[in-house]
Amino acid sequence: MDKVDKYRQIIKEVLTEYSQIKPANGEIEVIPIFNNESDKYQVLHMGWENRHRIYGCTVHIDIQDEKVWIQNDNTEVGIANELVDRGIPKADIVLGYQAPYLRHLTDFAVS
């Protein structure tokens, strides 16, 4: 299995597990969305809590140029740490939600 295939598999496993955690309140569906052709992976929250509509992307990950770009992470645990624990090196993970001028202050890739 090549590196990118391994990364796809790990991302899908992590996001599938994350999507099985249902919010305590409201009628909210947690949906994993995987697009292997464009290497875009997301978890979407959709539903209602009381009279308020809930709709939004909780996690968004892309694979670009053999690197894993975390574009959005609204989890409590931090998806980057989950990916590292499962075998993706920090050197191949870019925290895309961090401003480029701050990325060098992390242990993760700059770009």
Coordinates of C-alpha atoms in Angstrom, one line a residue:
M1 CA 0.0 0.0 0.0
D2 CA 1.5 3.3 -1.0
K3 CA 1.7 6.3 1.4
V4 CA -1.4 8.1 0.1
D5 CA -3.5 5.0 0.1
K6 CA -2.4 4.4 3.7
Y7 CA -3.3 8.1 4.6
R8 CA -6.8 7.7 3.0
Q9 CA -7.5 4.6 5.0
I10 CA -6.4 6.2 8.3
I11 CA -8.4 9.4 7.6
K12 CA -11.5 7.3 6.8
E13 CA -11.1 5.2 10.0
V14 CA -10.7 8.3 12.2
L15 CA -13.6 10.2 10.7
T16 CA -15.9 7.1 10.7
E17 CA -15.2 6.6 14.4
Y18 CA -15.7 10.3 15.1
S19 CA -19.0 10.3 13.2
Q20 CA -20.4 7.6 15.5
I21 CA -20.3 10.0 18.4
K22 CA -23.7 11.5 18.5
P23 CA -24.4 14.9 20.2
A24 CA -26.1 14.7 23.6
N25 CA -28.7 17.2 22.7
G26 CA -31.0 17.7 19.7
E27 CA -31.8 15.5 16.7
I28 CA -28.5 15.9 15.0
E29 CA -27.1 13.5 12.3
V30 CA -23.4 13.2 12.1
I31 CA -22.4 12.3 8.5
P32 CA -18.9 11.3 7.2
I33 CA -18.4 12.4 3.6
F34 CA -15.5 10.8 1.6
N35 CA -14.5 11.8 -1.9
N36 CA -11.5 9.6 -3.0
E37 CA -11.3 11.2 -6.4
S38 CA -10.6 14.7 -5.1
D39 CA -9.2 13.5 -1.7
K40 CA -11.6 15.6 0.3
Y41 CA -12.9 14.2 3.6
Q42 CA -15.4 15.8 5.9
V43 CA -17.7 15.2 8.9
L44 CA -21.0 17.2 8.7
H45 CA -23.4 17.9 11.5
M46 CA -27.0 18.4 10.4
G47 CA -30.3 18.6 12.3
W48 CA -32.2 20.5 14.9
E49 CA -31.6 21.4 18.6
N50 CA -34.8 22.8 20.0
R51 CA -35.8 25.4 17.4
H52 CA -32.2 26.0 16.1
R53 CA -31.0 24.6 12.8
I54 CA -27.6 22.8 13.2
Y55 CA -25.6 22.5 9.9
G56 CA -21.9 22.7 9.5
C57 CA -18.7 21.0 8.7
T58 CA -16.9 19.8 11.9
V59 CA -13.9 18.3 10.3
H60 CA -12.4 18.9 6.8
I61 CA -9.3 17.1 5.7
D62 CA -7.7 17.1 2.2
I63 CA -4.8 15.2 0.7
Q64 CA -2.6 17.4 -1.5
D65 CA 0.8 16.6 -2.9
E66 CA 1.1 13.5 -0.5
K67 CA 0.4 15.7 2.6
V68 CA -2.6 15.7 4.8
W69 CA -4.1 19.2 5.1
I70 CA -6.4 19.7 8.1
Q71 CA -8.6 22.5 6.8
N72 CA -11.0 22.6 9.7
D73 CA -11.1 20.9 13.1
N74 CA -13.8 21.6 15.6
T75 CA -13.3 18.5 17.7
E76 CA -12.3 18.5 21.3
V77 CA -9.6 15.8 20.9
G78 CA -7.8 17.3 17.9
I79 CA -7.8 15.3 14.7
A80 CA -4.1 15.9 14.1
N81 CA -3.2 14.0 17.2
E82 CA -5.5 11.1 16.2
L83 CA -3.8 10.9 12.8
V84 CA -0.3 10.9 14.3
D85 CA -1.3 8.2 16.8
R86 CA -2.3 6.0 13.8
G87 CA 0.9 6.5 11.9
I88 CA 0.9 9.7 9.8
P89 CA 4.1 11.6 10.6
K90 CA 3.8 15.2 11.7
A91 CA 6.0 16.1 8.8
D92 CA 3.2 15.1 6.4
I93 CA 0.4 16.9 8.3
V94 CA -0.3 20.6 7.6
L95 CA -2.6 22.5 10.0
G96 CA -4.3 24.4 7.2
Y97 CA -6.5 26.3 9.6
Q98 CA -3.4 27.9 11.1
A99 CA -2.1 31.1 9.5
P100 CA 0.9 30.3 7.3
Y101 CA 3.2 32.7 9.3
L102 CA 2.4 30.7 12.5
R103 CA 2.8 27.1 11.2
H104 CA 6.5 27.1 11.9
L105 CA 5.7 27.4 15.6
T106 CA 4.1 23.9 15.6
D107 CA 5.7 20.5 15.2
F108 CA 3.7 19.9 12.0
A109 CA 4.6 20.6 8.4
V110 CA 4.6 24.2 7.2
S111 CA 3.1 23.4 3.7

